[in-house]
């Protein structure tokens, strides 16, 4: 059974956090990013008059190889508005059983759109093209219309794994053969592009809608941008308005996202290197089971060392290190506010806790 993300309990007596591996959403805007925000030229986004937001949308559309893009307050709104456009009430979405749209969006797709999500199995947060093909059924009045297939790049609960380009292309081909739209939850898409060297527009080729998140590894305080055809984005805009996501002087936030695209993409490789270093160090501690990271997420279980996962998370928090339990494992997430020295400190604390056990 899928176990949702469990944040560490709030302990007013806990020491200050020195190493925050809870999530890449914990990043803080750098001084240079704040300066870019302060200098941003702004207007009214609702009437298309914010030049900085417009520039960001044009840039994301080009980055992802789409006709247009729209700036959103959150990645969840990118996913929800996309399915609200692709689907009609009663329609069926196909996605991996651990996908963000199932595990982390509060049932929004059912609550707001009346959609059901079919959960496709598969290791490491991914289903195979053959699993997708087998889940398809003939179009009859007895079953819901299957209208969209969604993938999450990278697969968060799967361990930050990267969907292979060949698998993505095959899923697109199967979807098109069967009349389904394709949607890519690209919250950490740029982690995948940096790790593989495959351009974002090549990774999203054939996908009807795709988006990137700026508030994770890219270090902006807020926002995502959803891209697709002009007609699709026009329809998304109506849902953005309905859901209260249409903003005014959003250029202040868009400026942070532009700064992130200029300065924080290539450095994602540093986060990947830190994740590998953490995994290597943890694997050298007897009894700890570690999933080899492909990007910036490290999942591990200390049960074999005689320490339950939740106990390890609590003990690390008392040492100023913050991690989280996710799907029965501990997740550590590296980002621009985590240094190589912090990784070594974390490994040292884990070693001490295991020794104590």
mmCIF file of C-alpha atoms in Angstrom:
data_model
loop_
_atom_site.group_PDB
_atom_site.id
_atom_site.type_symbol
_atom_site.label_atom_id
_atom_site.label_comp_id
_atom_site.label_asym_id
_atom_site.label_seq_id
_atom_site.Cartn_x
_atom_site.Cartn_y
_atom_site.Cartn_z
ATOM 1 C CA UNK A 1 0.000 0.000 0.000
ATOM 2 C CA UNK A 2 1.255 3.480 -0.868
ATOM 3 C CA UNK A 3 2.339 5.406 2.219
ATOM 4 C CA UNK A 4 2.208 9.154 1.843
ATOM 5 C CA UNK A 5 4.929 11.587 2.764
ATOM 6 C CA UNK A 6 5.213 12.039 6.521
ATOM 7 C CA UNK A 7 6.744 15.346 7.634
ATOM 8 C CA UNK A 8 8.830 15.221 10.800
ATOM 9 C CA UNK A 9 6.908 16.233 13.915
ATOM 10 C CA UNK A 10 7.333 19.794 15.110
ATOM 11 C CA UNK A 11 9.442 19.768 18.258
ATOM 12 C CA UNK A 12 9.907 23.212 19.798
ATOM 13 C CA UNK A 13 12.865 21.858 21.782
ATOM 14 C CA UNK A 14 14.691 20.511 18.743
ATOM 15 C CA UNK A 15 17.962 22.245 17.829
ATOM 16 C CA UNK A 16 18.107 24.576 14.815
ATOM 17 C CA UNK A 17 18.230 22.847 11.450
ATOM 18 C CA UNK A 18 21.785 22.896 10.098
ATOM 19 C CA UNK A 19 21.331 20.385 7.293
ATOM 20 C CA UNK A 20 17.953 20.510 5.542
ATOM 21 C CA UNK A 21 17.534 17.419 3.378
ATOM 22 C CA UNK A 22 13.744 17.432 3.720
ATOM 23 C CA UNK A 23 13.107 18.557 0.140
ATOM 24 C CA UNK A 24 14.455 20.777 -2.611
ATOM 25 C CA UNK A 25 11.388 22.926 -1.906
ATOM 26 C CA UNK A 26 13.298 24.098 1.174
ATOM 27 C CA UNK A 27 15.671 26.223 -0.899
ATOM 28 C CA UNK A 28 15.815 29.936 -0.163
ATOM 29 C CA UNK A 29 16.193 32.616 -2.867
ATOM 30 C CA UNK A 30 19.807 33.658 -3.193
ATOM 31 C CA UNK A 31 20.730 37.335 -2.704
ATOM 32 C CA UNK A 32 21.226 37.701 -6.459
ATOM 33 C CA UNK A 33 17.800 36.176 -7.110
ATOM 34 C CA UNK A 34 16.217 38.572 -4.627
ATOM 35 C CA UNK A 35 17.912 41.454 -6.390
ATOM 36 C CA UNK A 36 16.503 40.275 -9.726
ATOM 37 C CA UNK A 37 13.038 40.144 -8.164
ATOM 38 C CA UNK A 38 13.404 43.677 -6.805
ATOM 39 C CA UNK A 39 14.389 45.002 -10.238
ATOM 40 C CA UNK A 40 11.630 43.190 -12.149
ATOM 41 C CA UNK A 41 9.544 45.191 -14.593
ATOM 42 C CA UNK A 42 5.902 44.408 -13.842
ATOM 43 C CA UNK A 43 2.382 44.946 -15.122
ATOM 44 C CA UNK A 44 -0.994 43.213 -14.777
ATOM 45 C CA UNK A 45 -0.663 39.530 -15.640
ATOM 46 C CA UNK A 46 -4.433 39.063 -15.966
ATOM 47 C CA UNK A 47 -4.577 41.349 -18.968
ATOM 48 C CA UNK A 48 -1.305 40.108 -20.437
ATOM 49 C CA UNK A 49 0.553 43.252 -19.433
ATOM 50 C CA UNK A 50 3.360 41.886 -17.243
ATOM 51 C CA UNK A 51 6.484 41.894 -19.431
ATOM 52 C CA UNK A 52 8.593 39.739 -17.122
ATOM 53 C CA UNK A 53 5.932 37.037 -16.862
ATOM 54 C CA UNK A 54 5.420 37.143 -20.620
ATOM 55 C CA UNK A 55 9.162 36.741 -21.165
ATOM 56 C CA UNK A 56 9.249 33.744 -18.821
ATOM 57 C CA UNK A 57 6.343 32.052 -20.607
ATOM 58 C CA UNK A 58 7.964 32.558 -24.002
ATOM 59 C CA UNK A 59 11.193 31.112 -22.691
ATOM 60 C CA UNK A 60 9.543 28.028 -21.174
ATOM 61 C CA UNK A 61 7.539 27.397 -24.355
ATOM 62 C CA UNK A 62 10.775 27.456 -26.341
ATOM 63 C CA UNK A 63 12.596 25.330 -23.755
ATOM 64 C CA UNK A 64 9.937 22.620 -23.938
ATOM 65 C CA UNK A 65 9.339 22.907 -27.678
ATOM 66 C CA UNK A 66 5.704 24.024 -27.372
ATOM 67 C CA UNK A 67 3.667 26.871 -28.883
ATOM 68 C CA UNK A 68 2.802 28.625 -25.617
ATOM 69 C CA UNK A 69 3.128 28.476 -21.829
ATOM 70 C CA UNK A 70 1.413 29.904 -18.763
ATOM 71 C CA UNK A 71 2.918 30.824 -15.376
ATOM 72 C CA UNK A 72 1.295 29.125 -12.379
ATOM 73 C CA UNK A 73 1.550 29.611 -8.614
ATOM 74 C CA UNK A 74 2.303 25.906 -8.104
ATOM 75 C CA UNK A 75 3.081 22.648 -9.825
ATOM 76 C CA UNK A 76 -0.110 21.113 -8.494
ATOM 77 C CA UNK A 77 -2.082 23.774 -10.354
ATOM 78 C CA UNK A 78 -0.152 22.868 -13.505
ATOM 79 C CA UNK A 79 -1.239 19.235 -13.165
ATOM 80 C CA UNK A 80 -4.818 19.999 -12.190
ATOM 81 C CA UNK A 81 -5.513 22.563 -14.901
ATOM 82 C CA UNK A 82 -3.954 20.265 -17.501
ATOM 83 C CA UNK A 83 -6.263 17.375 -16.642
ATOM 84 C CA UNK A 84 -9.258 19.709 -16.416
ATOM 85 C CA UNK A 85 -8.592 20.670 -20.034
ATOM 86 C CA UNK A 86 -7.708 17.206 -21.334
ATOM 87 C CA UNK A 87 -10.605 15.379 -19.640
ATOM 88 C CA UNK A 88 -14.342 15.549 -19.027
ATOM 89 C CA UNK A 89 -16.191 14.379 -15.877
ATOM 90 C CA UNK A 90 -16.154 10.604 -15.674
ATOM 91 C CA UNK A 91 -13.008 10.243 -17.794
ATOM 92 C CA UNK A 92 -10.080 8.038 -16.860
ATOM 93 C CA UNK A 93 -6.451 9.103 -16.412
ATOM 94 C CA UNK A 94 -3.674 6.504 -16.437
ATOM 95 C CA UNK A 95 -0.611 7.109 -14.251
ATOM 96 C CA UNK A 96 1.870 5.225 -12.093
ATOM 97 C CA UNK A 97 0.508 4.117 -8.730
ATOM 98 C CA UNK A 98 2.937 6.428 -6.869
ATOM 99 C CA UNK A 99 2.416 9.461 -9.130
ATOM 100 C CA UNK A 100 2.135 12.909 -7.603
ATOM 101 C CA UNK A 101 -1.374 13.366 -9.044
ATOM 102 C CA UNK A 102 -2.463 10.375 -6.935
ATOM 103 C CA UNK A 103 -0.347 10.683 -3.801
ATOM 104 C CA UNK A 104 0.162 14.402 -3.215
ATOM 105 C CA UNK A 105 -2.625 16.535 -4.688
ATOM 106 C CA UNK A 106 -5.462 16.015 -2.234
ATOM 107 C CA UNK A 107 -7.715 14.149 -4.656
ATOM 108 C CA UNK A 108 -8.041 17.336 -6.714
ATOM 109 C CA UNK A 109 -8.552 15.522 -10.012
ATOM 110 C CA UNK A 110 -11.544 13.648 -8.620
ATOM 111 C CA UNK A 111 -12.880 16.536 -6.545
ATOM 112 C CA UNK A 112 -12.673 19.210 -9.241
ATOM 113 C CA UNK A 113 -12.983 17.229 -12.446
ATOM 114 C CA UNK A 114 -14.771 14.035 -11.527
ATOM 115 C CA UNK A 115 -11.963 11.988 -13.051
ATOM 116 C CA UNK A 116 -10.779 8.574 -11.968
ATOM 117 C CA UNK A 117 -7.095 7.699 -12.048
ATOM 118 C CA UNK A 118 -6.078 4.166 -12.934
ATOM 119 C CA UNK A 119 -2.926 3.218 -11.052
ATOM 120 C CA UNK A 120 -0.366 1.425 -13.194
ATOM 121 C CA UNK A 121 2.209 -0.745 -11.368
ATOM 122 C CA UNK A 122 5.926 -0.850 -11.981
ATOM 123 C CA UNK A 123 9.237 -0.603 -10.123
ATOM 124 C CA UNK A 124 10.993 2.666 -9.297
ATOM 125 C CA UNK A 125 7.969 4.875 -9.964
ATOM 126 C CA UNK A 126 7.638 3.896 -13.626
ATOM 127 C CA UNK A 127 5.334 1.686 -15.661
ATOM 128 C CA UNK A 128 6.433 0.040 -18.883
ATOM 129 C CA UNK A 129 4.911 0.811 -22.276
ATOM 130 C CA UNK A 130 3.568 -2.762 -22.292
ATOM 131 C CA UNK A 131 1.857 -2.232 -18.913
ATOM 132 C CA UNK A 132 0.250 0.897 -20.346
ATOM 133 C CA UNK A 133 -0.869 -0.963 -23.455
ATOM 134 C CA UNK A 134 -2.439 -3.759 -21.405
ATOM 135 C CA UNK A 135 -4.400 -1.247 -19.295
ATOM 136 C CA UNK A 136 -6.181 0.132 -22.347
ATOM 137 C CA UNK A 137 -9.695 -1.105 -23.094
ATOM 138 C CA UNK A 138 -12.078 -0.793 -26.029
ATOM 139 C CA UNK A 139 -14.173 2.363 -26.103
ATOM 140 C CA UNK A 140 -17.659 1.332 -25.032
ATOM 141 C CA UNK A 141 -20.462 3.024 -23.122
ATOM 142 C CA UNK A 142 -19.872 0.599 -20.246
ATOM 143 C CA UNK A 143 -16.443 1.949 -19.312
ATOM 144 C CA UNK A 144 -15.009 5.408 -18.731
ATOM 145 C CA UNK A 145 -13.314 7.137 -21.624
ATOM 146 C CA UNK A 146 -9.541 6.836 -21.263
ATOM 147 C CA UNK A 147 -8.407 10.318 -22.233
ATOM 148 C CA UNK A 148 -4.905 10.980 -20.899
ATOM 149 C CA UNK A 149 -1.754 9.171 -19.794
ATOM 150 C CA UNK A 150 0.560 10.971 -17.369
ATOM 151 C CA UNK A 151 4.194 10.396 -16.406
ATOM 152 C CA UNK A 152 6.280 12.067 -13.708
ATOM 153 C CA UNK A 153 9.819 13.052 -14.736
ATOM 154 C CA UNK A 154 11.684 12.392 -12.514
ATOM 155 C CA UNK A 155 9.710 9.792 -10.535
ATOM 156 C CA UNK A 156 9.785 11.146 -6.990
ATOM 157 C CA UNK A 157 8.641 8.224 -4.830
ATOM 158 C CA UNK A 158 10.388 5.890 -7.249
ATOM 159 C CA UNK A 159 13.688 7.362 -6.051
ATOM 160 C CA UNK A 160 14.131 10.293 -8.406
ATOM 161 C CA UNK A 161 14.493 7.883 -11.315
ATOM 162 C CA UNK A 162 14.666 9.093 -14.901
ATOM 163 C CA UNK A 163 12.253 7.883 -17.546
ATOM 164 C CA UNK A 164 14.271 6.720 -20.555
ATOM 165 C CA UNK A 165 13.665 8.633 -23.775
ATOM 166 C CA UNK A 166 12.808 5.423 -25.635
ATOM 167 C CA UNK A 167 10.093 4.553 -23.098
ATOM 168 C CA UNK A 168 8.630 8.060 -23.271
ATOM 169 C CA UNK A 169 8.517 7.898 -27.062
ATOM 170 C CA UNK A 170 6.850 4.490 -27.035
ATOM 171 C CA UNK A 171 4.216 5.635 -24.546
ATOM 172 C CA UNK A 172 3.453 8.628 -26.789
ATOM 173 C CA UNK A 173 3.091 6.345 -29.812
ATOM 174 C CA UNK A 174 0.719 3.986 -27.980
ATOM 175 C CA UNK A 175 -1.327 6.919 -26.685
ATOM 176 C CA UNK A 176 -1.695 8.467 -30.127
ATOM 177 C CA UNK A 177 -2.680 5.121 -31.649
ATOM 178 C CA UNK A 178 -5.483 4.898 -29.096
ATOM 179 C CA UNK A 179 -6.664 8.508 -29.060
ATOM 180 C CA UNK A 180 -5.240 9.524 -25.651
ATOM 181 C CA UNK A 181 -3.641 12.838 -24.792
ATOM 182 C CA UNK A 182 -0.221 12.813 -23.104
ATOM 183 C CA UNK A 183 0.818 14.852 -20.050
ATOM 184 C CA UNK A 184 4.248 15.108 -18.422
ATOM 185 C CA UNK A 185 4.530 16.188 -14.803
ATOM 186 C CA UNK A 186 7.984 17.732 -15.169
ATOM 187 C CA UNK A 187 8.490 18.941 -11.615
ATOM 188 C CA UNK A 188 12.114 17.760 -11.766
ATOM 189 C CA UNK A 189 12.400 17.484 -15.549
ATOM 190 C CA UNK A 190 15.541 19.628 -15.634
ATOM 191 C CA UNK A 191 17.226 17.265 -13.182
ATOM 192 C CA UNK A 192 16.639 14.572 -15.789
ATOM 193 C CA UNK A 193 17.971 16.692 -18.647
ATOM 194 C CA UNK A 194 21.131 17.628 -16.728
ATOM 195 C CA UNK A 195 21.753 14.008 -15.717
ATOM 196 C CA UNK A 196 21.233 12.604 -19.219
ATOM 197 C CA UNK A 197 22.363 15.445 -21.467
ATOM 198 C CA UNK A 198 19.070 15.158 -23.370
ATOM 199 C CA UNK A 199 17.533 18.562 -24.132
ATOM 200 C CA UNK A 200 14.222 19.343 -22.438
ATOM 201 C CA UNK A 201 12.421 19.831 -25.766
ATOM 202 C CA UNK A 202 13.623 16.397 -26.886
ATOM 203 C CA UNK A 203 12.469 14.832 -23.616
ATOM 204 C CA UNK A 204 8.989 16.374 -24.039
ATOM 205 C CA UNK A 205 8.683 15.790 -27.787
ATOM 206 C CA UNK A 206 5.259 14.329 -28.574
ATOM 207 C CA UNK A 207 3.801 15.171 -25.171
ATOM 208 C CA UNK A 208 0.705 17.352 -25.466
ATOM 209 C CA UNK A 209 1.389 19.158 -22.197
ATOM 210 C CA UNK A 210 4.420 19.450 -19.948
ATOM 211 C CA UNK A 211 5.586 21.735 -17.183
ATOM 212 C CA UNK A 212 8.595 22.549 -15.045
ATOM 213 C CA UNK A 213 8.775 23.593 -11.411
ATOM 214 C CA UNK A 214 10.891 26.532 -10.263
ATOM 215 C CA UNK A 215 10.459 26.104 -6.504
ATOM 216 C CA UNK A 216 12.410 22.840 -6.233
ATOM 217 C CA UNK A 217 15.989 22.423 -7.440
ATOM 218 C CA UNK A 218 15.940 25.696 -9.352
ATOM 219 C CA UNK A 219 15.627 27.554 -6.051
ATOM 220 C CA UNK A 220 12.853 30.071 -6.786
ATOM 221 C CA UNK A 221 10.364 30.801 -4.002
ATOM 222 C CA UNK A 222 7.252 30.014 -6.031
ATOM 223 C CA UNK A 223 5.921 28.900 -9.369
ATOM 224 C CA UNK A 224 5.739 26.486 -12.258
ATOM 225 C CA UNK A 225 5.069 26.953 -15.961
ATOM 226 C CA UNK A 226 2.828 24.715 -18.063
ATOM 227 C CA UNK A 227 3.341 24.480 -21.827
ATOM 228 C CA UNK A 228 1.390 23.102 -24.781
ATOM 229 C CA UNK A 229 -0.408 24.238 -27.911
ATOM 230 C CA UNK A 230 -1.886 27.746 -28.045
ATOM 231 C CA UNK A 231 -5.428 26.380 -27.925
ATOM 232 C CA UNK A 232 -4.545 24.200 -24.940
ATOM 233 C CA UNK A 233 -2.968 27.098 -23.031
ATOM 234 C CA UNK A 234 -5.982 29.321 -23.802
ATOM 235 C CA UNK A 235 -8.219 26.683 -22.203
ATOM 236 C CA UNK A 236 -5.823 26.323 -19.255
ATOM 237 C CA UNK A 237 -6.010 30.079 -18.704
ATOM 238 C CA UNK A 238 -9.767 29.837 -18.160
ATOM 239 C CA UNK A 239 -9.218 27.222 -15.451
ATOM 240 C CA UNK A 240 -6.409 29.278 -13.964
ATOM 241 C CA UNK A 241 -8.896 32.144 -13.657
ATOM 242 C CA UNK A 242 -11.593 29.914 -12.156
ATOM 243 C CA UNK A 243 -9.226 28.466 -9.566
ATOM 244 C CA UNK A 244 -7.919 31.843 -8.423
ATOM 245 C CA UNK A 245 -4.475 31.342 -9.909
ATOM 246 C CA UNK A 246 -4.572 34.395 -12.143
ATOM 247 C CA UNK A 247 -2.215 36.967 -10.657
ATOM 248 C CA UNK A 248 -1.483 40.673 -11.006
ATOM 249 C CA UNK A 249 2.152 41.874 -10.791
ATOM 250 C CA UNK A 250 3.482 38.337 -11.061
ATOM 251 C CA UNK A 251 6.693 39.574 -12.697
ATOM 252 C CA UNK A 252 8.264 39.823 -9.244
ATOM 253 C CA UNK A 253 7.990 36.029 -8.992
ATOM 254 C CA UNK A 254 8.656 35.403 -12.694
ATOM 255 C CA UNK A 255 11.944 37.291 -12.387
ATOM 256 C CA UNK A 256 13.130 34.727 -9.836
ATOM 257 C CA UNK A 257 12.267 31.954 -12.297
ATOM 258 C CA UNK A 258 14.156 33.623 -15.140
ATOM 259 C CA UNK A 259 17.151 34.051 -12.849
ATOM 260 C CA UNK A 260 16.901 30.358 -11.978
ATOM 261 C CA UNK A 261 16.930 29.351 -15.651
ATOM 262 C CA UNK A 262 19.982 31.553 -16.199
ATOM 263 C CA UNK A 263 21.998 30.458 -13.163
ATOM 264 C CA UNK A 264 20.625 27.328 -11.465
ATOM 265 C CA UNK A 265 20.171 24.693 -14.169
ATOM 266 C CA UNK A 266 23.733 23.500 -14.825
ATOM 267 C CA UNK A 267 24.478 23.458 -11.113
ATOM 268 C CA UNK A 268 21.859 20.722 -10.612
ATOM 269 C CA UNK A 269 24.793 18.424 -11.400
ATOM 270 C CA UNK A 270 26.262 19.434 -8.027
ATOM 271 C CA UNK A 271 23.113 18.187 -6.288
ATOM 272 C CA UNK A 272 23.387 14.901 -8.146
ATOM 273 C CA UNK A 273 27.028 14.541 -7.088
ATOM 274 C CA UNK A 274 26.104 15.229 -3.463
ATOM 275 C CA UNK A 275 23.321 12.629 -3.665
ATOM 276 C CA UNK A 276 25.766 10.023 -4.962
ATOM 277 C CA UNK A 277 28.229 10.880 -2.193
ATOM 278 C CA UNK A 278 25.496 10.506 0.421
ATOM 279 C CA UNK A 279 24.414 7.162 -1.021
ATOM 280 C CA UNK A 280 28.008 5.881 -1.053
ATOM 281 C CA UNK A 281 28.571 6.906 2.549
ATOM 282 C CA UNK A 282 25.316 5.386 3.775
ATOM 283 C CA UNK A 283 25.947 2.136 1.881
ATOM 284 C CA UNK A 284 29.210 1.707 3.791
ATOM 285 C CA UNK A 285 27.312 1.537 7.086
ATOM 286 C CA UNK A 286 26.408 -2.068 7.865
ATOM 287 C CA UNK A 287 22.694 -2.814 7.746
ATOM 288 C CA UNK A 288 21.618 0.235 5.730
ATOM 289 C CA UNK A 289 19.890 -0.463 2.416
ATOM 290 C CA UNK A 290 20.301 2.346 -0.124
ATOM 291 C CA UNK A 291 18.741 2.857 -3.540
ATOM 292 C CA UNK A 292 21.352 4.107 -6.005
ATOM 293 C CA UNK A 293 20.342 7.681 -6.890
ATOM 294 C CA UNK A 294 19.959 8.841 -10.477
ATOM 295 C CA UNK A 295 19.388 12.500 -9.613
ATOM 296 C CA UNK A 296 19.030 14.400 -6.322
ATOM 297 C CA UNK A 297 16.903 11.995 -4.258
ATOM 298 C CA UNK A 298 18.352 9.352 -1.946
ATOM 299 C CA UNK A 299 16.048 6.717 -0.434
ATOM 300 C CA UNK A 300 17.341 4.382 2.270
ATOM 301 C CA UNK A 301 16.205 2.009 4.998
ATOM 302 C CA UNK A 302 18.171 1.586 8.260
ATOM 303 C CA UNK A 303 16.076 -1.328 9.579
ATOM 304 C CA UNK A 304 18.868 -3.824 8.974
ATOM 305 C CA UNK A 305 21.067 -1.738 11.263
ATOM 306 C CA UNK A 306 18.589 -2.101 14.103
ATOM 307 C CA UNK A 307 17.005 1.355 13.759
ATOM 308 C CA UNK A 308 13.466 1.937 12.537
ATOM 309 C CA UNK A 309 13.145 4.613 9.876
ATOM 310 C CA UNK A 310 11.009 6.979 11.947
ATOM 311 C CA UNK A 311 13.425 6.618 14.870
ATOM 312 C CA UNK A 312 16.341 7.469 12.614
ATOM 313 C CA UNK A 313 14.542 10.567 11.295
ATOM 314 C CA UNK A 314 13.767 11.698 14.863
ATOM 315 C CA UNK A 315 17.341 11.064 16.048
ATOM 316 C CA UNK A 316 18.779 13.007 13.114
ATOM 317 C CA UNK A 317 16.419 15.891 13.817
ATOM 318 C CA UNK A 318 17.843 16.091 17.338
ATOM 319 C CA UNK A 319 21.227 16.549 15.703
ATOM 320 C CA UNK A 320 20.018 19.347 13.440
ATOM 321 C CA UNK A 321 19.530 17.209 10.308
ATOM 322 C CA UNK A 322 16.080 17.137 8.706
ATOM 323 C CA UNK A 323 14.854 14.305 6.463
ATOM 324 C CA UNK A 324 11.461 12.717 5.836
ATOM 325 C CA UNK A 325 9.751 9.340 5.731
ATOM 326 C CA UNK A 326 8.207 8.559 2.357
ATOM 327 C CA UNK A 327 6.618 5.289 1.259
ATOM 328 C CA UNK A 328 8.152 3.442 4.212
ATOM 329 C CA UNK A 329 11.691 4.668 3.518
ATOM 330 C CA UNK A 330 13.759 7.684 4.486
ATOM 331 C CA UNK A 331 14.151 10.267 1.747
ATOM 332 C CA UNK A 332 17.017 12.736 1.588
ATOM 333 C CA UNK A 333 16.860 15.455 -1.043
ATOM 334 C CA UNK A 334 19.925 17.456 -2.056
ATOM 335 C CA UNK A 335 19.653 21.015 -3.362
ATOM 336 C CA UNK A 336 21.530 24.281 -3.731
ATOM 337 C CA UNK A 337 21.509 24.955 0.027
ATOM 338 C CA UNK A 338 23.224 21.623 0.778
ATOM 339 C CA UNK A 339 27.026 21.455 0.624
ATOM 340 C CA UNK A 340 29.437 18.533 0.389
ATOM 341 C CA UNK A 341 30.431 19.206 4.015
ATOM 342 C CA UNK A 342 26.794 18.838 5.077
ATOM 343 C CA UNK A 343 26.651 15.474 3.324
ATOM 344 C CA UNK A 344 29.670 14.251 5.291
ATOM 345 C CA UNK A 345 28.135 15.564 8.513
ATOM 346 C CA UNK A 346 24.916 13.671 7.821
ATOM 347 C CA UNK A 347 26.764 10.426 7.128
ATOM 348 C CA UNK A 348 28.667 10.853 10.385
ATOM 349 C CA UNK A 349 25.457 11.333 12.372
ATOM 350 C CA UNK A 350 23.848 8.269 10.816
ATOM 351 C CA UNK A 351 26.935 6.222 11.667
ATOM 352 C CA UNK A 352 26.787 7.374 15.293
ATOM 353 C CA UNK A 353 23.081 6.565 15.593
ATOM 354 C CA UNK A 354 23.637 3.073 14.199
ATOM 355 C CA UNK A 355 26.545 2.540 16.593
ATOM 356 C CA UNK A 356 24.319 3.551 19.466
ATOM 357 C CA UNK A 357 21.711 1.019 18.418
#
